[in-house]
Coordinates of C-alpha atoms in Angstrom, one line a residue:
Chain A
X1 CA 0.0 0.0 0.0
X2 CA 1.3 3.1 -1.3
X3 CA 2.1 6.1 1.4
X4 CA -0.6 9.3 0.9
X5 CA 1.4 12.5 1.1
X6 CA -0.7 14.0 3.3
X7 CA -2.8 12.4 6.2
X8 CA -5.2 13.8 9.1
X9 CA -5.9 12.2 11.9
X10 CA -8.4 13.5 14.3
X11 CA -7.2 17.3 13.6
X12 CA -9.0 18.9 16.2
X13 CA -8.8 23.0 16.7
X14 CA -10.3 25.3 18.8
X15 CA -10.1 29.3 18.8
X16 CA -10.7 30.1 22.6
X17 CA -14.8 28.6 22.8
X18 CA -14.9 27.6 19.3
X19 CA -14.7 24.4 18.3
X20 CA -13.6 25.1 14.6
X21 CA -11.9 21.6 13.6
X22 CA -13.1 18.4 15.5
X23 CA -11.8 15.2 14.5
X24 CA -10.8 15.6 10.9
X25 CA -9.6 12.4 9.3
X26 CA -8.0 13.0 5.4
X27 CA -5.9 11.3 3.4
X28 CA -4.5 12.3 0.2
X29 CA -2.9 10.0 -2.1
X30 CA -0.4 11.4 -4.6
X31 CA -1.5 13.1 -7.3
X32 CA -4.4 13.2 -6.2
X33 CA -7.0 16.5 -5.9
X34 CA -9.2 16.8 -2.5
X35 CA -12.0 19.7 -3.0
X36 CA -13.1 20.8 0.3
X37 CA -16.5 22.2 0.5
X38 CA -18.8 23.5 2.9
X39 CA -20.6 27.1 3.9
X40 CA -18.2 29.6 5.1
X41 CA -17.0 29.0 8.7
X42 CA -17.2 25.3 8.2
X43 CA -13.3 25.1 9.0
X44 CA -12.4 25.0 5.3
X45 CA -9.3 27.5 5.8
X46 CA -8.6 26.9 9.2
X47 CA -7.9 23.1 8.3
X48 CA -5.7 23.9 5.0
X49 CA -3.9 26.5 7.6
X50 CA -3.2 23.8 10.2
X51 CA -2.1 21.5 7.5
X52 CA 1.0 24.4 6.1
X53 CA 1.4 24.6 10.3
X54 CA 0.6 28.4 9.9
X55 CA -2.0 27.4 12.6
X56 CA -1.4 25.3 15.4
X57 CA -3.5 22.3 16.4
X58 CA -4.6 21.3 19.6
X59 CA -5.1 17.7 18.8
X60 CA -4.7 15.0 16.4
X61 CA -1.8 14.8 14.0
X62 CA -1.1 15.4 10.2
X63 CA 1.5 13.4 8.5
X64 CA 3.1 14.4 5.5
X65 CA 4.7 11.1 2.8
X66 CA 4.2 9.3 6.2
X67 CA 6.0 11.8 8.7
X68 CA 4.4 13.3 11.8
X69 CA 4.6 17.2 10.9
X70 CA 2.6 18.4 14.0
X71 CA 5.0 17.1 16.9
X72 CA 6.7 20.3 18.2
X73 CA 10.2 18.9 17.2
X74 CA 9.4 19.1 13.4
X75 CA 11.2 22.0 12.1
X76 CA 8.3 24.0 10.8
X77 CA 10.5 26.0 8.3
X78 CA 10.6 23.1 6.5
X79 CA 7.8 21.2 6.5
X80 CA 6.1 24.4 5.0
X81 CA 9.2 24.3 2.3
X82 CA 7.6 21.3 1.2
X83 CA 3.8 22.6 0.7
X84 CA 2.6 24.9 -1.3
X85 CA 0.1 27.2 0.0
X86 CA -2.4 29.7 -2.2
X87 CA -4.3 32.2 0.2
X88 CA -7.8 33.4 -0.7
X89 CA -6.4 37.3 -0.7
X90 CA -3.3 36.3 -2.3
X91 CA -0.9 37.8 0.2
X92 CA 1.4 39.2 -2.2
X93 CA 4.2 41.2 -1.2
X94 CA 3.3 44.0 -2.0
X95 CA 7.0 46.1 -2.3
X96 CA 8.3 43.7 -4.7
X97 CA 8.4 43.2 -8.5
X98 CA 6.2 39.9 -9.6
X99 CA 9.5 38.3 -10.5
X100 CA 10.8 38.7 -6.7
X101 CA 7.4 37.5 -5.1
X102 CA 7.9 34.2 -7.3
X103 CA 11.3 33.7 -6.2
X104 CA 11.6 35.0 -2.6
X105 CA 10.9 31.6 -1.7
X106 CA 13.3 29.7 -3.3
X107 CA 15.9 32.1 -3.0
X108 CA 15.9 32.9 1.0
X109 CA 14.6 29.5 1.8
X110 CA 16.3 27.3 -0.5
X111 CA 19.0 28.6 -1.1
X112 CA 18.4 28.9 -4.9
X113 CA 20.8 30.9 -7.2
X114 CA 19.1 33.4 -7.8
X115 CA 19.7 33.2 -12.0
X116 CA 18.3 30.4 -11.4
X117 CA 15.5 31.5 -9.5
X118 CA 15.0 34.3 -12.2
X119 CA 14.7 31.6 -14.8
X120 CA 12.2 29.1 -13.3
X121 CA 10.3 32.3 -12.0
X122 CA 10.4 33.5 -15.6
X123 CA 9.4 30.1 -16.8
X124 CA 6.4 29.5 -14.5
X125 CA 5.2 33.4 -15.0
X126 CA 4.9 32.7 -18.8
X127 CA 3.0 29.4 -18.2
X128 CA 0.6 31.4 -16.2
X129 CA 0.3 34.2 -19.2
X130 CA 2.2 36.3 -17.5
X131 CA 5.0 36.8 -19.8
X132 CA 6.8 40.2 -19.6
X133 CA 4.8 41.5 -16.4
X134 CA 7.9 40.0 -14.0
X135 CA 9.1 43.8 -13.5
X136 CA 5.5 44.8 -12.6
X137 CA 4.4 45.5 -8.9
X138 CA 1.3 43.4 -7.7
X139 CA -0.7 46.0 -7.7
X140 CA -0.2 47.0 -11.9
X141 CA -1.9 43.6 -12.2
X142 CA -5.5 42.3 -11.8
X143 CA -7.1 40.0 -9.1
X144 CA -6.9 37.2 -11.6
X145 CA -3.3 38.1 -12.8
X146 CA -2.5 38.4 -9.0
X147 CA -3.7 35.0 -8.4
X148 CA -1.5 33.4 -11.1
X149 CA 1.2 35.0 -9.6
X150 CA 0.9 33.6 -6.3
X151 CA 0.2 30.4 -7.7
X152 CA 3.5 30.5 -9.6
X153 CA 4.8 31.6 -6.1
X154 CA 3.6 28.6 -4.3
X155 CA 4.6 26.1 -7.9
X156 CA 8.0 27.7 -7.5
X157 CA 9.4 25.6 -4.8
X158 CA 8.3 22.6 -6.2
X159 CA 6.3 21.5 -3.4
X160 CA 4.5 18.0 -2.6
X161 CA 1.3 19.4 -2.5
X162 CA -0.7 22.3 -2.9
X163 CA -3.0 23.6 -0.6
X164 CA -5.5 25.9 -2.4
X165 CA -7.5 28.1 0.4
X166 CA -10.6 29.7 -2.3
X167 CA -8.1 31.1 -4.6
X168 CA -11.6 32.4 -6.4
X169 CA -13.8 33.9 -4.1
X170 CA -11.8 37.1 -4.0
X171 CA -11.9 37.4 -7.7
X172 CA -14.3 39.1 -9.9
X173 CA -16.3 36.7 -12.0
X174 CA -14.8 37.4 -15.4
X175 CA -11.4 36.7 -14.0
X176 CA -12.2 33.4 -12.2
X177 CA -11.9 31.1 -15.7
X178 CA -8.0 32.2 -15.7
X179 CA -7.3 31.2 -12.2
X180 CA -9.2 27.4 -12.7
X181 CA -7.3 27.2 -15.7
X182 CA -4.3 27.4 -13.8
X183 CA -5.4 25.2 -11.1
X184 CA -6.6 22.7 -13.9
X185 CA -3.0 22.8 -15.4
X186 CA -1.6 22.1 -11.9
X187 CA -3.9 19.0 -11.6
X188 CA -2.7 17.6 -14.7
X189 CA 0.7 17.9 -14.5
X190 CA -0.1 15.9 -11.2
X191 CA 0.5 17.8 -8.6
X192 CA -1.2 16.3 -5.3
X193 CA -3.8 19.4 -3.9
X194 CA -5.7 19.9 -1.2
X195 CA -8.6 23.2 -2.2
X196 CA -11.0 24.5 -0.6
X197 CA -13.8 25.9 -3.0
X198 CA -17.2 27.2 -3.8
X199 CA -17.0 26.4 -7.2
X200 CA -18.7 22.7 -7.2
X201 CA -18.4 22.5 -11.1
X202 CA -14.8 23.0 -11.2
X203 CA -14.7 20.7 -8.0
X204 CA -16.9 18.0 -10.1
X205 CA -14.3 18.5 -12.9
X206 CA -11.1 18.7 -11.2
X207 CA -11.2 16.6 -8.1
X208 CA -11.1 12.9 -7.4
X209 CA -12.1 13.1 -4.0
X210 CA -15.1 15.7 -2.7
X211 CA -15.1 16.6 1.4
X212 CA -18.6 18.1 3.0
X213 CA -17.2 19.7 6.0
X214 CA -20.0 21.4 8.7
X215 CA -19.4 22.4 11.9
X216 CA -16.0 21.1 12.1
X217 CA -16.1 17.7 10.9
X218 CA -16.4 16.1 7.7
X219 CA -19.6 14.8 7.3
X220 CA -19.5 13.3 4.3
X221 CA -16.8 12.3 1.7
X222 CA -16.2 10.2 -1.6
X223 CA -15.9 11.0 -5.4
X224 CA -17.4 14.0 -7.1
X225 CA -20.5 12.6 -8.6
X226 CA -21.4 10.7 -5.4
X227 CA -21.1 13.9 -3.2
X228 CA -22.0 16.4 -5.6
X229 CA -25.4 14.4 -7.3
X230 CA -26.2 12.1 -4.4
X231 CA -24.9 12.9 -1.5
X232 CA -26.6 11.0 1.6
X233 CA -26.4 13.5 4.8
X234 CA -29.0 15.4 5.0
X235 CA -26.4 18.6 5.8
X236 CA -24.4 17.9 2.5
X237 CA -28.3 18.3 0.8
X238 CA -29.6 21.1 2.4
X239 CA -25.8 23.2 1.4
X240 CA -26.0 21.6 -2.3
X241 CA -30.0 23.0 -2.5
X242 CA -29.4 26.7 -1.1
X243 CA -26.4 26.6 -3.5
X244 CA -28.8 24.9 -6.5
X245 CA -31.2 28.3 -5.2
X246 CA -28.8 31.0 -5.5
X247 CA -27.7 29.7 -8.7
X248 CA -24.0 28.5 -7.6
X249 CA -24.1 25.2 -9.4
Chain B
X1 CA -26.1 72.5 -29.7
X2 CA -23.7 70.3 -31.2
X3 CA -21.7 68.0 -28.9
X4 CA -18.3 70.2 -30.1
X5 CA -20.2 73.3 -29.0
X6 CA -21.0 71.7 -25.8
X7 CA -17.6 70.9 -25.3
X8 CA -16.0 74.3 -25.6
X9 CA -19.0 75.9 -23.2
X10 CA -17.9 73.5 -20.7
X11 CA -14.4 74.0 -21.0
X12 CA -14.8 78.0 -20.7
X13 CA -17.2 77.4 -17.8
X14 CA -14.0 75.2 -16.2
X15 CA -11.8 78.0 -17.2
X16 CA -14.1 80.5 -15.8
X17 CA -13.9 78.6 -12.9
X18 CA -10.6 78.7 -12.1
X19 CA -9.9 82.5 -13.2
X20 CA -12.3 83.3 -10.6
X21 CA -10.7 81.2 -7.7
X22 CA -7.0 82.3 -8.8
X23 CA -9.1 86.3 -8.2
X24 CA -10.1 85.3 -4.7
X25 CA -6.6 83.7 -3.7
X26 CA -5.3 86.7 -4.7
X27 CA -7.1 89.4 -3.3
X28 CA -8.0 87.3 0.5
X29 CA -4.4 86.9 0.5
X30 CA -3.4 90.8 -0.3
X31 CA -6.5 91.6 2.0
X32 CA -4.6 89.2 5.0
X33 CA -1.0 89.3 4.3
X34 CA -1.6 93.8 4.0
X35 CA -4.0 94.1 6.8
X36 CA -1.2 92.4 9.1
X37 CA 1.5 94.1 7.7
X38 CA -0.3 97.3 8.4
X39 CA -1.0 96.3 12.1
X40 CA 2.5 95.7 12.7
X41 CA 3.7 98.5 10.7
X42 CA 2.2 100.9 11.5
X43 CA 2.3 99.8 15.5
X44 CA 3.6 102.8 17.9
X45 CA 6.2 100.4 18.7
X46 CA 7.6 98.9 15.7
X47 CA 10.6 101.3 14.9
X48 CA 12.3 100.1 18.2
X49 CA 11.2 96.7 17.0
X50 CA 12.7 97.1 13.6
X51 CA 15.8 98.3 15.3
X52 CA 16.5 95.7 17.9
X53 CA 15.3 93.0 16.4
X54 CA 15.7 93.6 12.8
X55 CA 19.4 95.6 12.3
X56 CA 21.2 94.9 9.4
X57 CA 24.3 96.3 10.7
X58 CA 23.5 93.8 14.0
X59 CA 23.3 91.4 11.2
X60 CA 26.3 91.8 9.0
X61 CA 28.4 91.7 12.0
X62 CA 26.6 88.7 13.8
X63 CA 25.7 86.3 11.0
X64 CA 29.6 84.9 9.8
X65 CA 30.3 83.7 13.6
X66 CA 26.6 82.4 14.1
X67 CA 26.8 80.3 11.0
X68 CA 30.1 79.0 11.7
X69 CA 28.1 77.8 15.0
X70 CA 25.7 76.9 13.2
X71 CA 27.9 73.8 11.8
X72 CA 27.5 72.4 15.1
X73 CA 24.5 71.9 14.9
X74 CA 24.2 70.1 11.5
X75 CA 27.1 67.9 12.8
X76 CA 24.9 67.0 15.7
X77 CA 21.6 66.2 14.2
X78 CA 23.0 64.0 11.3
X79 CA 25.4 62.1 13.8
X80 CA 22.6 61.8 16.0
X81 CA 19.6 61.2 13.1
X82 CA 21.8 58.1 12.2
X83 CA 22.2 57.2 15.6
X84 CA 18.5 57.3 16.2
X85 CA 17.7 55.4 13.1
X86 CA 20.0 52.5 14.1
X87 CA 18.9 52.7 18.2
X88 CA 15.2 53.1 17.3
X89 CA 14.7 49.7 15.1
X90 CA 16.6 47.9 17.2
X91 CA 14.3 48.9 20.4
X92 CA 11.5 48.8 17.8
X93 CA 12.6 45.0 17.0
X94 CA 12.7 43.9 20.4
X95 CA 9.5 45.4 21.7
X96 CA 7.9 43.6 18.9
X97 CA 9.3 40.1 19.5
X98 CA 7.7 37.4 20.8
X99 CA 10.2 35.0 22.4
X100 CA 10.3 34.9 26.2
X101 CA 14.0 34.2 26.4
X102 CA 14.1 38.2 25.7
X103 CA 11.4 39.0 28.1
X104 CA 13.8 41.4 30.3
X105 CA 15.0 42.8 27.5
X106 CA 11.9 43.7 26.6
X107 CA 10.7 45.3 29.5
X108 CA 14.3 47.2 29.9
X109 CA 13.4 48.7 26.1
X110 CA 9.4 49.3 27.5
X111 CA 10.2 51.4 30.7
X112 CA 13.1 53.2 28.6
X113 CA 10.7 53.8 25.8
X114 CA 8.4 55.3 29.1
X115 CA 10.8 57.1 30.5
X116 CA 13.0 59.1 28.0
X117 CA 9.9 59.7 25.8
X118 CA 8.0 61.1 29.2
X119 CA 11.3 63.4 30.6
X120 CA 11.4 66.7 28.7
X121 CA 14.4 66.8 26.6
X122 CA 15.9 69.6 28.0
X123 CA 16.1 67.8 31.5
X124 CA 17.1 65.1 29.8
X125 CA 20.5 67.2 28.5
X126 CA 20.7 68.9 31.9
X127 CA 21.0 65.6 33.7
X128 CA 23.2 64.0 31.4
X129 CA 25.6 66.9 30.7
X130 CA 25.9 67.5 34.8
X131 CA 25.0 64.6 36.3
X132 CA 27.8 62.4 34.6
X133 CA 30.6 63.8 35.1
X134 CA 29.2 64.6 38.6
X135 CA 30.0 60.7 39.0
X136 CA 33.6 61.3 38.5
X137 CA 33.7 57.4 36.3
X138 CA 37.0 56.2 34.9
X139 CA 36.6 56.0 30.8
X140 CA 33.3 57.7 30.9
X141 CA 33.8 60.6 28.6
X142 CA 33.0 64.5 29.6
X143 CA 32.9 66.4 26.8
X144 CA 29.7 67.9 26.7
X145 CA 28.9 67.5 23.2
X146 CA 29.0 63.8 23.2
X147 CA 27.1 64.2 26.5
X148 CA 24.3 66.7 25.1
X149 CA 24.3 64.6 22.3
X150 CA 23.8 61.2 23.8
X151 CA 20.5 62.5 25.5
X152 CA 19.2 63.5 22.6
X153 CA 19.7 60.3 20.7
X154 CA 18.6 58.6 23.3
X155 CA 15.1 60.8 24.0
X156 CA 14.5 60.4 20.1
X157 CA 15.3 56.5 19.7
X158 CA 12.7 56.1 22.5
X159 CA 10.2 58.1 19.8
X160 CA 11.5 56.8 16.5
X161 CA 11.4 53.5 18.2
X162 CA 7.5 53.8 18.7
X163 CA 7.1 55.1 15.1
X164 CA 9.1 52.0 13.9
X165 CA 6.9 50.1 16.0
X166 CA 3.8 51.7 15.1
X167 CA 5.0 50.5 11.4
X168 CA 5.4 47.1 12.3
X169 CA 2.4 46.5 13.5
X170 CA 0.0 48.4 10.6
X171 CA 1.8 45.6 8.5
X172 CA -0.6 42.9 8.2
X173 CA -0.5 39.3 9.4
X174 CA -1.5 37.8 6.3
X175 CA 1.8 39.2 5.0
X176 CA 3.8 37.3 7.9
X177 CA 1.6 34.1 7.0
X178 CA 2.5 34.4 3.0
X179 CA 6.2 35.1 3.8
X180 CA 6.4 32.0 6.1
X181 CA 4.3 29.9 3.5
X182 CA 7.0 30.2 1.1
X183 CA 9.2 28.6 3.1
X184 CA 10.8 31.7 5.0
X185 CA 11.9 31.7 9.0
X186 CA 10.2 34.2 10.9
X187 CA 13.5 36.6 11.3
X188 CA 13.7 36.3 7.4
X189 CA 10.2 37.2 7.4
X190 CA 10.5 40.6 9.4
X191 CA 13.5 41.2 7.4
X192 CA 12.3 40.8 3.7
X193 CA 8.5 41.3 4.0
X194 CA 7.6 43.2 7.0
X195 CA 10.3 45.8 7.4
X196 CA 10.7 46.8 3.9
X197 CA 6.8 47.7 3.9
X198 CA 6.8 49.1 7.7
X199 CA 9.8 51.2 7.0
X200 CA 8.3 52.7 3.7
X201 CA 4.9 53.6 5.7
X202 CA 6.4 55.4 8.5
X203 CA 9.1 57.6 6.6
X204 CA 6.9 60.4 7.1
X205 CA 6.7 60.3 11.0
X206 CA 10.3 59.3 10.8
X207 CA 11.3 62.8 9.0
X208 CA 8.8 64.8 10.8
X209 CA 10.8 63.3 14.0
X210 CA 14.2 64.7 12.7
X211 CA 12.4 68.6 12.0
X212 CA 11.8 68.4 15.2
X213 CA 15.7 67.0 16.2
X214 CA 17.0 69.7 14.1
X215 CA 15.4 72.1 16.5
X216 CA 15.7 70.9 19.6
X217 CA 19.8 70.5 18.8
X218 CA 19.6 74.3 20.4
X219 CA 18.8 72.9 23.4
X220 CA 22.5 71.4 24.0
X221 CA 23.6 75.8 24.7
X222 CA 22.6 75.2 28.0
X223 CA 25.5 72.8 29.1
X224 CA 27.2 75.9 27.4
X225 CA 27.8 74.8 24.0
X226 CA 28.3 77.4 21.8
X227 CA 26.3 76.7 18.8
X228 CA 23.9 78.6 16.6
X229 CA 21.7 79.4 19.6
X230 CA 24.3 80.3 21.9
X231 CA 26.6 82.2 19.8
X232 CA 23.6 84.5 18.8
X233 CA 22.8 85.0 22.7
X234 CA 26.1 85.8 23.2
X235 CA 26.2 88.8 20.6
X236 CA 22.2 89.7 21.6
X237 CA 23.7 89.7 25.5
X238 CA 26.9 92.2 24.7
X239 CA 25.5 94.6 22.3
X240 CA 21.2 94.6 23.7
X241 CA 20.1 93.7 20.1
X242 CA 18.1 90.6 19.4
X243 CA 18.8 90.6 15.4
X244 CA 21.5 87.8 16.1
X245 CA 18.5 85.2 17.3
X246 CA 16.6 86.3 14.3
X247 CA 19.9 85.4 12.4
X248 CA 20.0 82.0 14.1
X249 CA 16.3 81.5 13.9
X250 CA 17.1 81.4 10.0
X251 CA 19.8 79.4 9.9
X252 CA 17.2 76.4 11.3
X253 CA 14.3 77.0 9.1
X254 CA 17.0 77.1 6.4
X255 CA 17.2 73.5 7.2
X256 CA 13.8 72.7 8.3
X257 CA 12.1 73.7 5.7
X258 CA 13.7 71.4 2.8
X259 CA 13.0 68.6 5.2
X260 CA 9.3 69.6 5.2
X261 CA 9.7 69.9 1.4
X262 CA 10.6 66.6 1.2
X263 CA 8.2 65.3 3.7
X264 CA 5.4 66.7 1.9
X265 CA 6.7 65.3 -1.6
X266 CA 7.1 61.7 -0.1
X267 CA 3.5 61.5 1.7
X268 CA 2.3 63.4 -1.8
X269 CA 3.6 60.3 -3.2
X270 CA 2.4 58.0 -0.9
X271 CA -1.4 59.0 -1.0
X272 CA -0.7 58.5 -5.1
X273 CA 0.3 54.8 -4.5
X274 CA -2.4 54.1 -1.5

């Protein structure tokens, strides 16, 4: 039996009262794309943070190609060297060129040459359609072109996985397709990815793997069409018909 | 009316416009700027005024030996502005940290932050100046300038430290959270994401910070330094005329003034980018 890169067990969080993660269990296989759904304050982000150990959980563990990453001795610096992690905002910085956000990374933390951190970072920009922007600061550039960019940010460092936290909801509409296609692109060149997302089509079409989560736990999990078309809780059916209402699907 | 037509009645109506705001400026300002100079001109006291406070002969003779005092005082507030720059990050730095091992060095920067920013800086000089060499240390230099000088770098770190501070913390925490997400440490964090961005933010505070150094420097002439200030109390004191302050009053807005320039073009600048 092969190793999943990354693995939850029982990921439980609280933030002072609230209980936001309780008992999470995940596993992602390699190449393989999780979608995470659910109504906002589910626990969506908070369990893709805890995951990248930009949050700290109070219980459980999360293993990463079969490794503990949430005992306090890991070296956190470089377990998050090894993930990739897309924020919903994109989190750009905000004082450097396009070229120097994509290659920060792998330059300071990985002790990349920096030609050759110029080069990838050129490389990855044009795959994203972002050719001859890498002098640009973030803010020249759309939401959408913004996006790519962090995504190339995250690609750079050639991570294990990806962990996507609604790298659409910020956007305006028209510049969504660009972003998905990006993601899409990612999928297929099989990079294993955890995202969280309100977009159920493009979580039909790009995941293998769909989790419900509400109130902290996932209530219900399997493949796309199961989930998505016939999904048994009676939480998972309730979210999909107020999304079916406001005409999200 | 054509749309042309409509075009040119708006653009004389926008020229109109602004002919008739450049009239007002004009004329409040003449109205103003005249009514006050009348006021003081024409005051029963203004020739003795004029004469002991605004004599070019007072001048002629004063101004070479107050400028040459004057150089003093730059020398002081550029040693000290790079003094304060360094001293005020680095309190800055450890008042924002987080790791317990430096708790007493954090509290050490807190009540010195407290204290030097709460003492008015001419005490500060007084006691310095006076009270160290009062102690009568081996090594522990007396030259008043370093002394005078010392106090005053040290009651402006404690401000520019806030400022700094201040800076740091208007930086969000998503930015800390996308810099360590890329792999950084947290030092390498503050250092390539949050400084840069805190830094740029508070260079306005920062400069407005050193008009007010550049000023205060005249506070050192009473451990009986003889800069700008002192040198121009010293001719006012042996000849009854006050010209020389004027003179010296000059001499500071001569720097002060750029530095205001330049504050105003960098904030200018600023509000363009935000």
């Amino acid at each position: 039996m092969t190793v999943p890169v990354l693995e939850l067990k029982g990921v439980t969080k609280s933030f002072g009262e609230r209980l936001v993660l309780d008992g999470i269990d995940l596993s992602v296989d390699e190449h393989e794309a999780v979608a995470l759904i659910g109504a906002s304050g589910s626990g969506k982000s908070t369990l893709l943070r805890c995951v990248d150990l930009l949050v700290e959980i109070d219980d459980g563990d999360v293993f990463l190609d079969g490794e503990v990453i949430t005992d306090p001795s890991v070296d956190e610096v470089d377990v998050r060297r090894r993930l990739g992690f897309v924020f919903q905002a994109f989190n750009l910085f905000p004082h450097m060129s396009v070229i120097d956000n994509v290659t920060l990374g792998i330059v300071r933390g990985q002790g990349v040459g920096s030609t050759e951190a110029v080069d990838r970072g050129r490389a990855l920009l044009e795959k994203c359609g972002l050719e001859g922007r890498e002098k640009d600061r973030p803010d020249e550039l759309s939401g959408g072109q913004q996006q790519r960019v962090a995504l190339a940010r995250a690609f750079a460092a050639e991570p294990r996985a990806m962990l996507l936290d609604e790298v659409t909801s910020a956007l305006d509409p028209e510049l969504v397709g660009d972003v998905l296609e990006a993601v899409r692109e990612l999928k297929l060149e099989g990079m294993t990815l955890i995202f969280a997302t309100h977009e159920m089509s493009f979580a039909r079409e790009v995941a293998d793997k769909v989790a419900f989560l509400h109130s902290g736990r996932i209530i219900e999990a399997g493949k796309p069409e199961e989930v998505l078309d016939d999904p048994k809780e009676p939480e998972t059916q309730k979210f999909l018909r107020r999304l079916l209402a406001g005409g999200r699907i | 009316m054509t749309k042309g037509a409509r075009q040119a009645a708006r653009e004389k109506a926008k020229k109109a416009r602004t002919r008739r705001g450049q009239t007002i400026a004009v004329v409040s300002s003449a109205v103003v700027l005249g009514g006050l100079s009348a006021l003081i001109f024409t005051s029963s006291g203004w020739p003795d005024v004029q004469e002991t406070f605004f004599s070019a002969e007072a001048f002629r003779t004063s101004f070479p030996d107050i400028l040459k005092a004057f150089w003093l005082d730059v020398k002081m507030f550029l040693v000290i502005e790079v003094v304060v720059l360094v001293l005020g990050l680095v309190i800055a730095l450890v008042r924002s940290g987080r790791n317990p091992v430096f708790f007493p060095i954090r509290l050490i920067a807190a009540v010195y932050c407290d204290i030097f920013r709460g003492v008015p800086v001419i005490l500060l000089i007084y006691m310095f100046g006076f009270g160290i060499p009062a102690l009568g240390l081996s090594g522990v230099p007396n030259d008043p300038i370093l002394l005078a000088g010392f106090a005053l770098a040290l009651a402006y770190g404690a401000y520019v430290a806030e400022v700094y501070r201040a800076g740091i913390g208007s930086v969000h925490q998503t930015q800390t959270d996308a810099a360590l997400a890329v792999g950084l440490t947290r030092t390498q964090a503050l250092r390539h994401v949050v400084l840069p961005q805190a830094i740029r933010r508070v260079r306005p505070p920062l400069l407005n910070d050193f008009i007010s150094l550049q000023k205060d420097v005249a506070l050192v002439s009473i451990l009986g330094i003889v800069e700008a200030f002192q040198q121009a109390q010293i001719f006012a004191a042996s000849t009854f005329n006050y010209t020389p302050l004027v003179a010296a009053a000059l001499l500071y807005l001569a720097v002060t003034i750029p530095m205001a320039r330049i504050l105003d073009h960098i904030t200018a600048r600023g509000e363009v980018n935000a």
